[in-house]
mmCIF file of C-alpha atoms in Angstrom:
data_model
loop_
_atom_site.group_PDB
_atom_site.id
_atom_site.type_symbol
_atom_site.label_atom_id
_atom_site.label_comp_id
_atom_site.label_asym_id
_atom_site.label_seq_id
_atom_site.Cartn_x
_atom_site.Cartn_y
_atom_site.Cartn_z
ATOM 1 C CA UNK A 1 110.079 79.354 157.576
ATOM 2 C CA UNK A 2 112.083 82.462 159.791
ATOM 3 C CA UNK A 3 114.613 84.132 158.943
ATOM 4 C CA UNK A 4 116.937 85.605 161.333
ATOM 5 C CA UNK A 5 119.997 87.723 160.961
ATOM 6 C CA UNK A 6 122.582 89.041 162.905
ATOM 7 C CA UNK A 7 124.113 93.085 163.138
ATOM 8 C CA UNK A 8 127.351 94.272 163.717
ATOM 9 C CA UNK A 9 129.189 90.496 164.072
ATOM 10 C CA UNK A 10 132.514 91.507 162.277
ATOM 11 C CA UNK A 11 134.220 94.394 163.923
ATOM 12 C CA UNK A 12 135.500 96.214 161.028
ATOM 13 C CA UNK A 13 131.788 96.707 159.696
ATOM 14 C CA UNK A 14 130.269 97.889 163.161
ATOM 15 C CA UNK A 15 133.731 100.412 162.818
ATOM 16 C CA UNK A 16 132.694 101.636 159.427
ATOM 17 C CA UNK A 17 128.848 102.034 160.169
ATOM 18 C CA UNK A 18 129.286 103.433 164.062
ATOM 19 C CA UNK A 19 133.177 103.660 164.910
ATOM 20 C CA UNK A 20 133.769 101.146 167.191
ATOM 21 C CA UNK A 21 134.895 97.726 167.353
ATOM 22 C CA UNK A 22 133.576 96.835 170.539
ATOM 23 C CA UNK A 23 132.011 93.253 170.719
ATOM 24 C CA UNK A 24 128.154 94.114 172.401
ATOM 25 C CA UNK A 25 127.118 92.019 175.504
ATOM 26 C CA UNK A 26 124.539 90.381 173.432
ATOM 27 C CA UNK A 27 124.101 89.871 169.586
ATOM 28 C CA UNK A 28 122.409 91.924 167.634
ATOM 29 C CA UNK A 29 118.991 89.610 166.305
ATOM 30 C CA UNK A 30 116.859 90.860 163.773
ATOM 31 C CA UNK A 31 114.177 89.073 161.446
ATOM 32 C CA UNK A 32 113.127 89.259 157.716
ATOM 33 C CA UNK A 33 109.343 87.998 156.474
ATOM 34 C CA UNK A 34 109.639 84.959 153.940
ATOM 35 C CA UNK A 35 109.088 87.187 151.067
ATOM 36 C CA UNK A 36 112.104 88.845 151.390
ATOM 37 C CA UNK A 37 113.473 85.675 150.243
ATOM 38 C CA UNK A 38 114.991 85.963 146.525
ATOM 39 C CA UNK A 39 116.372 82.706 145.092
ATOM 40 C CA UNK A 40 116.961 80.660 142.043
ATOM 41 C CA UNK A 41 119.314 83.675 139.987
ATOM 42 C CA UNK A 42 116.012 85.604 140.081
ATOM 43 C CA UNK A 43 116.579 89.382 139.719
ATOM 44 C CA UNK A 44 116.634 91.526 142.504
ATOM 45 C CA UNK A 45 114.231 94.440 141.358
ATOM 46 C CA UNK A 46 115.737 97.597 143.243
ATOM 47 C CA UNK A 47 112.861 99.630 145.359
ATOM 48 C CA UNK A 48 113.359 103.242 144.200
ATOM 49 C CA UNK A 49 111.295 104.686 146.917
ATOM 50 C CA UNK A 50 113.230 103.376 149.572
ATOM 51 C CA UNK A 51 116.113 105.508 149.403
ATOM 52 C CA UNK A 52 119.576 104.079 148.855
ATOM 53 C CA UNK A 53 120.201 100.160 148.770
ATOM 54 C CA UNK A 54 123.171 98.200 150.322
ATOM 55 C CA UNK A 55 124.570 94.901 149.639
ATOM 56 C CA UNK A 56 126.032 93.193 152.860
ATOM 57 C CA UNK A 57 127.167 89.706 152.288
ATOM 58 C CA UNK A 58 127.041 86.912 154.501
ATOM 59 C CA UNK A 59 127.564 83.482 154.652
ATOM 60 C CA UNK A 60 124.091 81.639 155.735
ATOM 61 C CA UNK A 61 123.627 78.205 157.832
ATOM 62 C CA UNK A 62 119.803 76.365 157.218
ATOM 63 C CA UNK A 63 118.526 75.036 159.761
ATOM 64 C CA UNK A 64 117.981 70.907 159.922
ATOM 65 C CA UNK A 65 115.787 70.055 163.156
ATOM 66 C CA UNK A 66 113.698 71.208 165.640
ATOM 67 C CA UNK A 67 115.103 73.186 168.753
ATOM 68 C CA UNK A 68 114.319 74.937 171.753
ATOM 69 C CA UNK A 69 117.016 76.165 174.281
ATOM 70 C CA UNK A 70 120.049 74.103 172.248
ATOM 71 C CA UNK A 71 123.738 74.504 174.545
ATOM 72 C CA UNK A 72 125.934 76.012 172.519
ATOM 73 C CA UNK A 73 127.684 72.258 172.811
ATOM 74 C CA UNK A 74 125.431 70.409 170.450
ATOM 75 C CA UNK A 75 124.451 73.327 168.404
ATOM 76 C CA UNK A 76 126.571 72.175 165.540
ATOM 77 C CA UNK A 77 123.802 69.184 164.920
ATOM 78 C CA UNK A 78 121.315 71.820 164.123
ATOM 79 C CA UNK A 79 122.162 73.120 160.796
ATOM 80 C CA UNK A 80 123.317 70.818 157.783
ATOM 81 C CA UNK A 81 124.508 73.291 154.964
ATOM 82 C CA UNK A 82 125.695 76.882 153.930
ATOM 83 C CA UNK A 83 125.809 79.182 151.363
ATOM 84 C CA UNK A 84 125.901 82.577 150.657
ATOM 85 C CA UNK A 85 123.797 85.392 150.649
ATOM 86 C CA UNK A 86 123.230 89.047 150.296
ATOM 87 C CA UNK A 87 121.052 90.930 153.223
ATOM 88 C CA UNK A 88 119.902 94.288 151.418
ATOM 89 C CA UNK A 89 119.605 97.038 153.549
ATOM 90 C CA UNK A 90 117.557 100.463 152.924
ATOM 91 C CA UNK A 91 120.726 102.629 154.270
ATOM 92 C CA UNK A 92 118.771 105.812 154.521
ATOM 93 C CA UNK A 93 115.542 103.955 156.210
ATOM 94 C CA UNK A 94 117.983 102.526 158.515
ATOM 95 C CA UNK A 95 119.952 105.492 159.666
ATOM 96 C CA UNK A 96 116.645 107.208 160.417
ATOM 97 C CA UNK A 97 115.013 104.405 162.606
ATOM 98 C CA UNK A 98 118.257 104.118 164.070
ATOM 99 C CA UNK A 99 118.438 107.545 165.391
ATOM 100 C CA UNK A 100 114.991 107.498 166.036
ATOM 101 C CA UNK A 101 115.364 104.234 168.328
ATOM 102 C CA UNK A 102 113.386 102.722 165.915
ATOM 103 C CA UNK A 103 113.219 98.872 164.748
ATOM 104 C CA UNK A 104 115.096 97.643 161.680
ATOM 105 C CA UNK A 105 111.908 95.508 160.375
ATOM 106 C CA UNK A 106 111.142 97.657 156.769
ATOM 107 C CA UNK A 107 114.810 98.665 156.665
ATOM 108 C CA UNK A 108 115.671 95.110 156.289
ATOM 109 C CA UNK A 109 112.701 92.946 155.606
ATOM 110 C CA UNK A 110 111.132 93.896 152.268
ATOM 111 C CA UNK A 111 110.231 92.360 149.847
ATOM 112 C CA UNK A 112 113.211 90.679 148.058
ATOM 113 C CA UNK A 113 116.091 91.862 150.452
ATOM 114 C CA UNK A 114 117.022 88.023 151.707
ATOM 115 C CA UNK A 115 118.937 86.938 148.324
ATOM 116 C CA UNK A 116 120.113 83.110 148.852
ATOM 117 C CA UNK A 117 122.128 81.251 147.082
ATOM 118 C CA UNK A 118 123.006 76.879 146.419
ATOM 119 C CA UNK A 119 123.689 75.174 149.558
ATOM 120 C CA UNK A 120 126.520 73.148 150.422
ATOM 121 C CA UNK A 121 126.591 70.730 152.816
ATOM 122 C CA UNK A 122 128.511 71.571 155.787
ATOM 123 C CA UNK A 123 130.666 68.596 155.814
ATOM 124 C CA UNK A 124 132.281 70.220 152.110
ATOM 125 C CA UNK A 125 134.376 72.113 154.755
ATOM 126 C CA UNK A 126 136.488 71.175 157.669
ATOM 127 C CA UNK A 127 135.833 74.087 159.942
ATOM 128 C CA UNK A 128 132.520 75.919 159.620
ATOM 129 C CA UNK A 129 134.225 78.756 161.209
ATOM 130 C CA UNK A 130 137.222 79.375 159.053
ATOM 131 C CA UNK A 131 135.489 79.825 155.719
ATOM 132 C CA UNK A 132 136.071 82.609 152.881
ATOM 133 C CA UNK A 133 133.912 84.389 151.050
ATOM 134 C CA UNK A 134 133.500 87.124 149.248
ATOM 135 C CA UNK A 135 131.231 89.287 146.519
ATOM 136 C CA UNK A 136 131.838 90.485 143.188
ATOM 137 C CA UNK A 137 130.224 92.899 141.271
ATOM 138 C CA UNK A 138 130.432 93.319 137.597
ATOM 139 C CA UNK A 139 133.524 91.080 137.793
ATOM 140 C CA UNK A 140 135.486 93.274 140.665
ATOM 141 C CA UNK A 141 135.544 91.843 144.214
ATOM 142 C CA UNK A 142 133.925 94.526 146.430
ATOM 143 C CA UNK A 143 133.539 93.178 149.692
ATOM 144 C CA UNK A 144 134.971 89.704 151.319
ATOM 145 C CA UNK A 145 135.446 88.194 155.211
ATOM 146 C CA UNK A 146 136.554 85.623 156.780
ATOM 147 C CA UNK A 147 133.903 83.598 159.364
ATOM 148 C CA UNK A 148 137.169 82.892 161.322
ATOM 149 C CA UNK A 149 136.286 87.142 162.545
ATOM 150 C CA UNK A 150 132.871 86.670 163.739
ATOM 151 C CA UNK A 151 132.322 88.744 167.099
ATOM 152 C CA UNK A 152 129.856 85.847 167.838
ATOM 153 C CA UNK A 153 130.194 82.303 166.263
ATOM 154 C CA UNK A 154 127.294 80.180 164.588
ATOM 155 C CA UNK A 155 126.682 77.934 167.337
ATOM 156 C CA UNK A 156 126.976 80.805 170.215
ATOM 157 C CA UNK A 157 124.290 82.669 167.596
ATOM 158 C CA UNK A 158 122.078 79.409 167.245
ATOM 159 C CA UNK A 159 121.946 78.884 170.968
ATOM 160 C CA UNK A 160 121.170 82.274 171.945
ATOM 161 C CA UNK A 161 118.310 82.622 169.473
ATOM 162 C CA UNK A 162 117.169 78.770 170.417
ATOM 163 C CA UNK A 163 116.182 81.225 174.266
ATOM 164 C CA UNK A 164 113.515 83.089 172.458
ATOM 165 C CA UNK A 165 112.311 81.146 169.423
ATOM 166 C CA UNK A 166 111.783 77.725 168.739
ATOM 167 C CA UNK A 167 113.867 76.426 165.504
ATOM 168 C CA UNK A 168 112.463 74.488 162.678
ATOM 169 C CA UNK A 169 114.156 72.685 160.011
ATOM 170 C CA UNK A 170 114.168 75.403 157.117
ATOM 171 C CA UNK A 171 114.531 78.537 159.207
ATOM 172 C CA UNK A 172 117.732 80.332 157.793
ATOM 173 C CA UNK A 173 120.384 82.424 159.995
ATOM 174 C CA UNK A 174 121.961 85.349 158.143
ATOM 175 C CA UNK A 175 125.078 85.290 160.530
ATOM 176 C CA UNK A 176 126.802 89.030 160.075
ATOM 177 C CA UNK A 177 128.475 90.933 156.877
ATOM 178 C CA UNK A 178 131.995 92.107 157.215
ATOM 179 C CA UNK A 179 133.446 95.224 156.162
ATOM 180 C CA UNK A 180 132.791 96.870 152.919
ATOM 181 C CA UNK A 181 129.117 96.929 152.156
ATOM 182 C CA UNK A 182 128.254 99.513 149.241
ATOM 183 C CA UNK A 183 124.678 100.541 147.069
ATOM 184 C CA UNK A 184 123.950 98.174 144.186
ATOM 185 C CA UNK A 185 122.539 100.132 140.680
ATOM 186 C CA UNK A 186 120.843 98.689 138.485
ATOM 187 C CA UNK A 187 122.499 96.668 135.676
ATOM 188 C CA UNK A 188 124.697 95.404 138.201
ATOM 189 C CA UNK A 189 125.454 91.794 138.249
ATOM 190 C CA UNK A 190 126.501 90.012 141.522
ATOM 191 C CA UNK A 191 128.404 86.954 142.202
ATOM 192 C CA UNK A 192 128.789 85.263 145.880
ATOM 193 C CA UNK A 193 131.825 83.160 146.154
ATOM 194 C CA UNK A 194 132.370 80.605 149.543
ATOM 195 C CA UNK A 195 135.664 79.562 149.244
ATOM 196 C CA UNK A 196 136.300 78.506 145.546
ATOM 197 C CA UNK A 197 132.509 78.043 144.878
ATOM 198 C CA UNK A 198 130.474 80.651 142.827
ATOM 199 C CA UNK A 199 126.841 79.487 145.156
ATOM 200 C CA UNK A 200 125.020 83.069 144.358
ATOM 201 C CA UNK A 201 125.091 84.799 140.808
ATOM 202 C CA UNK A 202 122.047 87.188 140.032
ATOM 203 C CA UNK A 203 121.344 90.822 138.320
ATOM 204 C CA UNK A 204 119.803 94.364 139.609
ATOM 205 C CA UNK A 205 116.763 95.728 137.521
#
């Protein structure tokens, strides 16, 4: 199983973390190991030595079939359900490599930083692409989008990333966080809504 992700797709968040809203010629692709996955309401164990941790949520497609260089046109038969989930960041790890030119790979990819949540099959919603969602923590909604703002849409993401690598059924696609990501502390409890569905509920130890 892969795990890919894309930066900077809403253009509020890529204002807040580097003040501008430009759209970039290409997206932004970045991959997490398969034990960064954290499922199931298990706890997400907050690494101390890493500096300061950020939730960013995102809704997530799973891939269904195999693919290699998919048009953008028949991309929608490649993925068969969403669901929400959080991509923790090490903010300080990631503002160093960034200014160091650095990749994102321990910023993003440790150990538990890929939490996932139930999946819903994609025909639940009419338009993949015009789905809420949004995070609460400790009962207060602290960060929600809209996929209707993506800088780059699913299938534009799936066939761009079908160039390089070849797709298998269970790969996952973290596809962007919108504005308002923040640092979890432990004790915190975290619920991931998609549309009227609570699909993500887990605590910070």
């Amino acid at each position: 199983m892969k795990i890919f992700a894309i930066g900077m797709n809403y253009a509020a968040h890529t204002q807040e973390l580097h003040g501008t809203l430009k759209r970039l010629d290409e997206p932004v692709i970045f991959t997490k190991a398969d034990s960064a996955i954290l499922n199931q309401g298990k706890p997400f164990f907050i690494p101390d030595h890493l500096g300061r941790i950020d939730y960013e949520t995102e809704v997530v497609v799973r891939i269904c079939r195999l693919g290699k260089n998919i048009p953008e046109r028949f991309a929608h038969r490649y993925y068969d359900a969403v669901t929400i989930g959080i991509d923790f960041t090490a903010r300080d790890l990631q503002k160093k490599a960034s200014e160091a030119g650095q990749p994102w790979t321990i910023c993003k990819g440790f150990d538990g930083s890929a939490a996932i949540g139930e999946w819903v099959p994609k025909e639940k919603f009419i338009d993949i692409q015009r789905l809420h969602f949004h995070l609460d923590i400790n009962g207060k909604t602290v960060q929600e989008g809209c996929t209707s703002d993506m800088l780059y849409k699913v299938d534009e993401i799936i066939a761009y990333i079908s160039q390089f690598f070849t797709l298998k059924t269970g790969d996952l696609l973290y596809t962007g966080t919108p504005a308002g990501v923040g640092p979890v502390h432990i004790d915190d409890h975290l619920e991931g809504w998609l549309e009227q569905r609570k699909v993500l509920e887990f605590n910070c130890k």
